[in-house]
Coordinates of C-alpha atoms in Angstrom, one line a residue:
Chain C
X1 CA -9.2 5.8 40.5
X2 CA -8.2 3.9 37.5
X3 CA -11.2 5.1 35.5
X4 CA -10.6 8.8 35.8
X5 CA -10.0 10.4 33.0
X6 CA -7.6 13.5 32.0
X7 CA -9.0 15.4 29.1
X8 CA -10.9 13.0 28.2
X9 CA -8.2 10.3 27.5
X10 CA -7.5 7.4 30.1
X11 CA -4.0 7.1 32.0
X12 CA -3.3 4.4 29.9
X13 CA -3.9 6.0 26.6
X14 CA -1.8 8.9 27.7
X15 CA 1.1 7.0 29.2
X16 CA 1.4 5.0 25.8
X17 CA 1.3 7.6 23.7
X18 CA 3.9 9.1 25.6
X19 CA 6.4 6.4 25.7
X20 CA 6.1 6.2 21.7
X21 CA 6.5 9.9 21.2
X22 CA 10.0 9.4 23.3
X23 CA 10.8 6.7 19.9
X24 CA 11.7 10.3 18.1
X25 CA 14.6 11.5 18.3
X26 CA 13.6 15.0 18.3
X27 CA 11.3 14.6 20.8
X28 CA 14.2 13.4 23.3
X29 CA 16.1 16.5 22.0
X30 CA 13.5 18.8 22.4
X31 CA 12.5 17.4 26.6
X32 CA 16.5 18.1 27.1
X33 CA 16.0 21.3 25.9
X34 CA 13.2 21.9 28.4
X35 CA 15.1 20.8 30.9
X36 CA 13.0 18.3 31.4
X37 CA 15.6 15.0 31.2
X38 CA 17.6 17.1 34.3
X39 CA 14.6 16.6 36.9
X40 CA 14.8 13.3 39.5
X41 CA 10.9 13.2 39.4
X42 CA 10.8 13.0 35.1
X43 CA 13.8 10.5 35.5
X44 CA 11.7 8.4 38.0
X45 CA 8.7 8.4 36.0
X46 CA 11.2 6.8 33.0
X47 CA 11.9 4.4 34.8
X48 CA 8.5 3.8 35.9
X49 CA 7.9 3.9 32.5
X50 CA 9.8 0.4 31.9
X51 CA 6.4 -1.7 32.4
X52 CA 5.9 -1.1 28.7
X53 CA 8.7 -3.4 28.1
X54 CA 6.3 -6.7 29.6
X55 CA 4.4 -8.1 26.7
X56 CA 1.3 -7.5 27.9
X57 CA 1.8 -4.3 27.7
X58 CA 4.0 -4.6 24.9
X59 CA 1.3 -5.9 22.6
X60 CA -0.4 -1.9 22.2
X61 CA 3.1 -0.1 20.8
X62 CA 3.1 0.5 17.2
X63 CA 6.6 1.7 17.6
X64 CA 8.2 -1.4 19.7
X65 CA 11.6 -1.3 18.3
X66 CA 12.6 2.5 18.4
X67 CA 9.9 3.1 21.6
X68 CA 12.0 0.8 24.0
X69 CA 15.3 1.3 22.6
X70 CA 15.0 4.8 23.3
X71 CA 13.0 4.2 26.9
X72 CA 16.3 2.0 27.7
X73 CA 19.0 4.6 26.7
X74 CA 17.1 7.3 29.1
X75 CA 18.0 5.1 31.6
X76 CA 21.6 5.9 31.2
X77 CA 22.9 9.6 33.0
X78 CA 25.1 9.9 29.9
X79 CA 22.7 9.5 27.4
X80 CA 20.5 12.1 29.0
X81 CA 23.2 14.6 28.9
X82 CA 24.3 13.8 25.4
X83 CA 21.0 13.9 24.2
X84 CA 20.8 17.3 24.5
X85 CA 23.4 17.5 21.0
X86 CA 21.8 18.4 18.0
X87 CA 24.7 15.9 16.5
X88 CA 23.7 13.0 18.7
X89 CA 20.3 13.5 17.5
X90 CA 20.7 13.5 13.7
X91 CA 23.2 10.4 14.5
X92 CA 20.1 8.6 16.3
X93 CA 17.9 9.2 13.5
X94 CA 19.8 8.0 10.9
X95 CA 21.0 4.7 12.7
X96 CA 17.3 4.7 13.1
X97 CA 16.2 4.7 9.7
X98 CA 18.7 2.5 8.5
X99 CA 17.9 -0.2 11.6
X100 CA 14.4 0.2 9.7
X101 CA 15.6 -0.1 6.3
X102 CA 17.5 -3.3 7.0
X103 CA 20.4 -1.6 6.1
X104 CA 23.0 -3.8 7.6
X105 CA 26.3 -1.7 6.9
Chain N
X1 CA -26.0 -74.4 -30.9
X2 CA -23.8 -76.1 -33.9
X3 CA -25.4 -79.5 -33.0
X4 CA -29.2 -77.8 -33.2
X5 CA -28.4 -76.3 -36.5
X6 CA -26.8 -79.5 -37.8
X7 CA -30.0 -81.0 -37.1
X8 CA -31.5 -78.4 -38.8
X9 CA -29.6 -78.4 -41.9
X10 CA -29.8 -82.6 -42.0
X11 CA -33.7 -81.9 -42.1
X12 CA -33.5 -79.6 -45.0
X13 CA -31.4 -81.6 -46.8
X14 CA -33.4 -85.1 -46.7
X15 CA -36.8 -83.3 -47.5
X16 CA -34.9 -81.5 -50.2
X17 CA -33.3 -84.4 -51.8
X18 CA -37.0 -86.8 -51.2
X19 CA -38.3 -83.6 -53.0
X20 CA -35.9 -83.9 -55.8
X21 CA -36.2 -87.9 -56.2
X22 CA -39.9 -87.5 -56.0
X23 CA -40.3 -85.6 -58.8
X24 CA -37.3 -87.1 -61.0
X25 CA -39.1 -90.1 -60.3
X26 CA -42.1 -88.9 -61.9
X27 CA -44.1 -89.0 -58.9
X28 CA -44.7 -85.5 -57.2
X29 CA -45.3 -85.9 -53.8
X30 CA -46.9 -82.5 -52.2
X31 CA -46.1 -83.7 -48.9
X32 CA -42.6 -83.7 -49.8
X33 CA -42.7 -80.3 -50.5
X34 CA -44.8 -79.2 -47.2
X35 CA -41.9 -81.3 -45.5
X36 CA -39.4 -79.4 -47.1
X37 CA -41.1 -75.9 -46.3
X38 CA -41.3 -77.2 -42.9
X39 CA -38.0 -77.4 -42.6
X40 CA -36.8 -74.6 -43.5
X41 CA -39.5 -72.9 -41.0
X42 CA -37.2 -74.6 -38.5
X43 CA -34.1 -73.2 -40.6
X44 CA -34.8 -69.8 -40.0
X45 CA -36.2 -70.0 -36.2
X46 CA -32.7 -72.2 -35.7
X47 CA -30.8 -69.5 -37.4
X48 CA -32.5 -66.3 -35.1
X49 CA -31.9 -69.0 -31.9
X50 CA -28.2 -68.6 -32.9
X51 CA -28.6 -64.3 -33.5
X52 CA -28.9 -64.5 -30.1
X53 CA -27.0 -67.2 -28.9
X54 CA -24.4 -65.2 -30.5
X55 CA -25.4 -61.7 -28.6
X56 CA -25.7 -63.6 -25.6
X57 CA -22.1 -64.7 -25.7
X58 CA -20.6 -61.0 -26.9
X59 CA -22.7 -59.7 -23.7
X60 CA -21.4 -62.5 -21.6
X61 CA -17.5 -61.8 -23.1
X62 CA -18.0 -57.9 -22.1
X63 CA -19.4 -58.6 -18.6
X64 CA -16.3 -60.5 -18.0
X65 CA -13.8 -57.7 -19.1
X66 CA -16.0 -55.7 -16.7
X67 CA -15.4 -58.1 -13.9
X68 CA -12.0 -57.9 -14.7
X69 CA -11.5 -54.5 -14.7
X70 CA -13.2 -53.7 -11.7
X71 CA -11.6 -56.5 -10.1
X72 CA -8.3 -54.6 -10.8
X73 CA -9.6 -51.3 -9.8
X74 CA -10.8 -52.5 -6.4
X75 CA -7.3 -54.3 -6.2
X76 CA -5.8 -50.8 -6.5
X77 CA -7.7 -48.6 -4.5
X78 CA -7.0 -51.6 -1.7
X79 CA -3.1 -51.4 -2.2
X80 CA -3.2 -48.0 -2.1
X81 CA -5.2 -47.6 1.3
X82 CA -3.1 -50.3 2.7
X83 CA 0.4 -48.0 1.8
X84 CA -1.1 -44.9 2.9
X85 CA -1.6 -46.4 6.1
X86 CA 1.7 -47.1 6.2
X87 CA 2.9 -43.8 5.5
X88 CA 0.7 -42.3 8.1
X89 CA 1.9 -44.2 10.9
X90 CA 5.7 -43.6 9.9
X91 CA 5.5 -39.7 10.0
X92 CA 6.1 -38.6 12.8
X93 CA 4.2 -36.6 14.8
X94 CA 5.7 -33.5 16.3
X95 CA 6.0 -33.8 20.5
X96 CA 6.7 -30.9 22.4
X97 CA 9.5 -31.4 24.9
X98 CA 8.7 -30.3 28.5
X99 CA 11.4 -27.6 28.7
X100 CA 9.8 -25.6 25.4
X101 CA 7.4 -22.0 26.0
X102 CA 4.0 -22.0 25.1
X103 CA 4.2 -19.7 22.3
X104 CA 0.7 -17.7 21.3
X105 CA 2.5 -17.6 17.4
X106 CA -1.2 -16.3 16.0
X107 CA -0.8 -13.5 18.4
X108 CA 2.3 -12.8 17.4
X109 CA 1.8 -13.0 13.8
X110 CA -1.2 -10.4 14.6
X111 CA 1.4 -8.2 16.5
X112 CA 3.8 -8.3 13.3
X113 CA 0.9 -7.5 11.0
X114 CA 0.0 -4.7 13.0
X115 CA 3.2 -3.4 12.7
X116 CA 4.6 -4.0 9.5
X117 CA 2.7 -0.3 8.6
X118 CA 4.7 1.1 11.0
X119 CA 8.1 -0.4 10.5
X120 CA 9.5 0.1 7.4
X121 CA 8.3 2.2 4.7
X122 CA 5.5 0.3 2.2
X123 CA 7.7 0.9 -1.5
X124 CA 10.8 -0.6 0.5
X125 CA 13.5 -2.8 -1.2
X126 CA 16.3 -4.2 0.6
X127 CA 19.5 -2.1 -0.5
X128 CA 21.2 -4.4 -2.8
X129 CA 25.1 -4.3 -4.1
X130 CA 24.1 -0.8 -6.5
X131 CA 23.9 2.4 -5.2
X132 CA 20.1 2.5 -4.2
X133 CA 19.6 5.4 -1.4
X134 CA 17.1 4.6 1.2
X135 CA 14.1 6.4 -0.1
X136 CA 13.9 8.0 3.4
X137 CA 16.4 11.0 4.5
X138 CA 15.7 14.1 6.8
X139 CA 17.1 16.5 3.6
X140 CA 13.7 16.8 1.2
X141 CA 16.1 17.2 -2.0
X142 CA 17.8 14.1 -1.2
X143 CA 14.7 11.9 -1.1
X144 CA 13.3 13.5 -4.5
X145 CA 16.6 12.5 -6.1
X146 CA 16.8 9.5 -4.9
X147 CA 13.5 8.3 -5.8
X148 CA 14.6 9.2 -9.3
X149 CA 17.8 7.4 -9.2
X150 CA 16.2 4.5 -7.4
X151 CA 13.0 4.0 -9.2
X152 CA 13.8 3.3 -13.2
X153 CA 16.7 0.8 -11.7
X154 CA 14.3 -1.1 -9.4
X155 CA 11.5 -1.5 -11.9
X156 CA 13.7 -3.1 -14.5
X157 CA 11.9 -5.0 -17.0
X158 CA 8.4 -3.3 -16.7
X159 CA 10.2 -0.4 -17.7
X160 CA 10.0 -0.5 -21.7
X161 CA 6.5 -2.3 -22.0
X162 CA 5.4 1.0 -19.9
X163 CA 7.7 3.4 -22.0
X164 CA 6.4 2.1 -24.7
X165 CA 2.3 2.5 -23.7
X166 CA 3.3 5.7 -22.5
X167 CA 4.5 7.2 -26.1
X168 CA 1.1 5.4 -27.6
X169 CA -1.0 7.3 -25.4
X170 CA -1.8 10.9 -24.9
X171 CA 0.3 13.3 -23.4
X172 CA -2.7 13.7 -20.4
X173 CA -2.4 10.1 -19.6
X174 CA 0.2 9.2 -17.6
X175 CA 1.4 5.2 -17.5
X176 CA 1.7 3.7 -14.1
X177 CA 4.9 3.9 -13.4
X178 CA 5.3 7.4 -13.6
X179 CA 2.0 7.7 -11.7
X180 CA 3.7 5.3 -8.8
X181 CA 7.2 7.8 -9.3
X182 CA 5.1 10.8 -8.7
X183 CA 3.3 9.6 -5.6
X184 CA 6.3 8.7 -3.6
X185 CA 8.5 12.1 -4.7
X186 CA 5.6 13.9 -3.0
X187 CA 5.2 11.5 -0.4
X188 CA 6.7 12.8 3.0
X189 CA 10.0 10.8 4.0
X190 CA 9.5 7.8 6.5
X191 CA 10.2 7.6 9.9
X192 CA 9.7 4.2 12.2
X193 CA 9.1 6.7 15.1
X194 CA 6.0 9.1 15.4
X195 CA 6.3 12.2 13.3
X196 CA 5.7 15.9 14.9
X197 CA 2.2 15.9 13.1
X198 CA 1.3 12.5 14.5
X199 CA 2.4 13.1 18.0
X200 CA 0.6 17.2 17.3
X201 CA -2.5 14.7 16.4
X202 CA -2.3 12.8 19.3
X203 CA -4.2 12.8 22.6
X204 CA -1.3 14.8 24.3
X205 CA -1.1 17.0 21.3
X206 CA -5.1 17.4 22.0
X207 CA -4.8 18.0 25.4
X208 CA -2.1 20.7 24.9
X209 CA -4.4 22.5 22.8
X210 CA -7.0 22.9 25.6
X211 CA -4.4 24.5 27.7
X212 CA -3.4 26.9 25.2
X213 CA -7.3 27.4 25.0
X214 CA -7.2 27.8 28.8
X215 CA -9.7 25.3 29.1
X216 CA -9.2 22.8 32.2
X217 CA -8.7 19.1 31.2
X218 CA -9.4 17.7 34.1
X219 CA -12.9 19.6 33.9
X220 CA -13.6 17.4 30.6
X221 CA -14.9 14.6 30.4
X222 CA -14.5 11.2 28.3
X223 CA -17.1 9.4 26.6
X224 CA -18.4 7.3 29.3
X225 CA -18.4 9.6 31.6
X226 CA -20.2 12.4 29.1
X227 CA -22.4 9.6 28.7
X228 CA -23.6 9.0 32.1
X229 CA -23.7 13.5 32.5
X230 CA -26.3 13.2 29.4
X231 CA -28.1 10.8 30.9
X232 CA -28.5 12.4 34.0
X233 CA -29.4 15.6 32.9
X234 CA -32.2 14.1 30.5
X235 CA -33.8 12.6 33.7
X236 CA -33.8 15.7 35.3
X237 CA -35.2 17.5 32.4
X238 CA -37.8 14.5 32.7
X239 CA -38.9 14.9 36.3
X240 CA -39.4 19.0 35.9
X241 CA -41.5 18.2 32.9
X242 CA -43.5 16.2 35.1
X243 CA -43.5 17.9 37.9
X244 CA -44.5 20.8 36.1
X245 CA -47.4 18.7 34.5
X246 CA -48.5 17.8 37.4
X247 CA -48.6 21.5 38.6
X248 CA -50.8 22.5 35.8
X249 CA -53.2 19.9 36.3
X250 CA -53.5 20.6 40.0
X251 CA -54.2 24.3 39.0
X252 CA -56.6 23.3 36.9
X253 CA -58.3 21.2 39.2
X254 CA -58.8 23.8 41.4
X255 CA -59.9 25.8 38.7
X256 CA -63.0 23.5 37.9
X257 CA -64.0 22.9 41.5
X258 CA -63.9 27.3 41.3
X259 CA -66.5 26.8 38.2
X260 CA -68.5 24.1 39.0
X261 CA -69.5 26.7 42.6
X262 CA -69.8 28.9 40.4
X263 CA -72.2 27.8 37.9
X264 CA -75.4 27.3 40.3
X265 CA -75.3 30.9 40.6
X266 CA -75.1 31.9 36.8
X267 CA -78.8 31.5 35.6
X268 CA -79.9 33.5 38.6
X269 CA -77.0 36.5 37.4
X270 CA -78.4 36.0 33.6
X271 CA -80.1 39.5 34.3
X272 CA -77.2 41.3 34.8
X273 CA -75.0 39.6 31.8
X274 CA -73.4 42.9 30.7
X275 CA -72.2 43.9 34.3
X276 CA -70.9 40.3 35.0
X277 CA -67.1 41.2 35.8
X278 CA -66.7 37.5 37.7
X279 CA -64.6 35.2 35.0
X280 CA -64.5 32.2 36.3
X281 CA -61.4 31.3 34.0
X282 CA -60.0 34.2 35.0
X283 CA -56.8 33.0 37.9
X284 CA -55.0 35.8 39.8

């Protein structure tokens, strides 16, 4: 079971490249958009999600910092909902940039 | 030495002076004179004795300043083994309490590595106290402004060396600087997150395009397992070629056991060559 493949692509490979795409902003925007953030079954599978937060898992994000920070705050009802503002995004993305900037202000 | 020579000199004297009374006494004496030419034989072999009596001793004074020296050296080089002994057994040597983690740190270091691409964008300077914009911002004018701003007051001093080659060159040329300015106004902003055209890239992005193409990902397969298909259907192709082989030569078996019944009867039929219709290579 664990060596079938979707596509072509592992479980594995899909799953991580999944949790990093959720480290963009726009990305979370545009799953609220879809609905998506509203289902129990797409909630469940963030939180399933949360083994990438173990280092041995850990150690294959490129995108650690942003990836779980953003895999944390889908955790939260309110974020979820809030999400959804095209505000809250652009806010996201610049606290982002600046966290990578090592803008301290 | 001096007591040889003495002797030497004594001898030369008295055959000299029995010489000199010998012939102011009117009586020549050859032997005198063979004495005296004797003598000063012995002179000069006494004076070469004492050419290298001499050397001798200067050698003799040099190996001792040798002695000396190397006497000091090896005095040294013990003192100095004998502190760095000392200073080896008073560092002290780091032990790792029981409470502390096992920390892989070259593992870590590799993880940081890895990332540092991904982190923060490759030109970046820490924003000091002056008004340097981060060179990343979602607005495209922003970032080509300021890259302008930002860029002559970062690179300070290497600023008028390259001014400077850049008005003694041709106007095609362009110095580095402005090379370096170029590249990063064109360069698209950073993000530490995956862009759309990464995540479009992607394996998801990938897979989304087979949809759209309405062809079934689960129906494709990944490399191991397109492997294991190719090598599967190459045996097959195999076997049919053999089988088929094997066909053919069991056709043609049965076409030689046809000729060689056939053949007793030929000679007997060479009368009626032109009517022969029978082809024994003929097979329905």
């Amino acid at each position: 079971m664990a060596d079938a493949t979707f596509g072509g692509y592992s479980r594995f490979d899909l799953e991580l490249e999944f949790v990093q795409c959720l480290g963009n902003p726009a990305y979370l925007n545009f799953l609220a958009t879809q609905k998506l953030l509203d289902r129990p079954d797409f909630v469940a599978y963030l939180a399933y999600l949360r083994y990438f937060a173990e280092p041995k898992y850990a150690c294959y994000l490129s995108y650690p910092g942003p990836t779980l920070r953003a895999l944390e705050l889908l955790q939260q009802e309110k974020f979820r909902k809030e999400i959804l503002q095209p505000t809250v995004m652009h806010r996201m993305v610049e606290e982002g940039i600046k966290a990578a900037t090592g803008d301290r202000t | 030495m001096d007591a040889i020579l003495q002797a030497q000199f004594q001898r030369v004297e008295t055959a000299l002076n029995t010489l000199i009374d010998s012939i102011t006494s009117y009586n020549p004496s050859t032997q005198a004179a063979v004495n005296l030419v004797a003598a000063d034989d012995e002179l000069s072999k006494g004076l070469e004795q004492l050419a290298v009596h001499q050397a001798n001793y200067a050698r003799i004074l040099s190996l001792r300043q040798t002695v000396t020296s190397l006497e000091g050296q090896l005095k040294g080089s013990l003192t100095a083994l004998a502190d760095l002994r000392k200073e080896l057994l008073a560092t002290p040597a780091t032990t790792f309490p029981a409470s502390s983690r096992h920390v892989p740190f070259d593992e870590v270091l590799q993880f940081a590595k890895n990332l540092a691409k991904y982190t923060a964008p490759s030109a970046i300077r820490p924003p000091p106290a002056k008004e340097v914009a981060p060179p990343e911002q979602t607005d495209q004018a922003d970032v080509n402004m300021s890259n302008g701003v930002g860029t002559p007051a970062n690179r300070g001093a290497n600023d008028d060396p390259a001014k400077e080659k850049g008005d003694g060159k041709a106007q095609s040329t362009l110095t580095q600087a402005q090379k370096d300015w170029l590249e990063e106004a064109s360069r698209a902003p950073f993000m530490p997150w995956p862009t759309d055209n990464i995540i479009r890239g992607g394996a998801l992005g990938h897979i989304q395009g087979m949809i759209n193409r309405g062809q079934d990902p689960a129906t494709v397969l990944g490399p191991a397992e397109q492997e294991a298909e190719d090598k599967r259907r190459a045996e097959e192709v195999e076997r049919e070629k053999q089988e088929q082989q094997e066909r053919e030569a069991e056709a043609r078996r049965r076409e030689s056991a046809y000729v060689s019944g056939a053949r007793p009867t030929q000679p007997p039929q060479a009368v009626f060559q032109g009517l022969d219709m029978y082809d024994p290579d003929e097979d329905e």
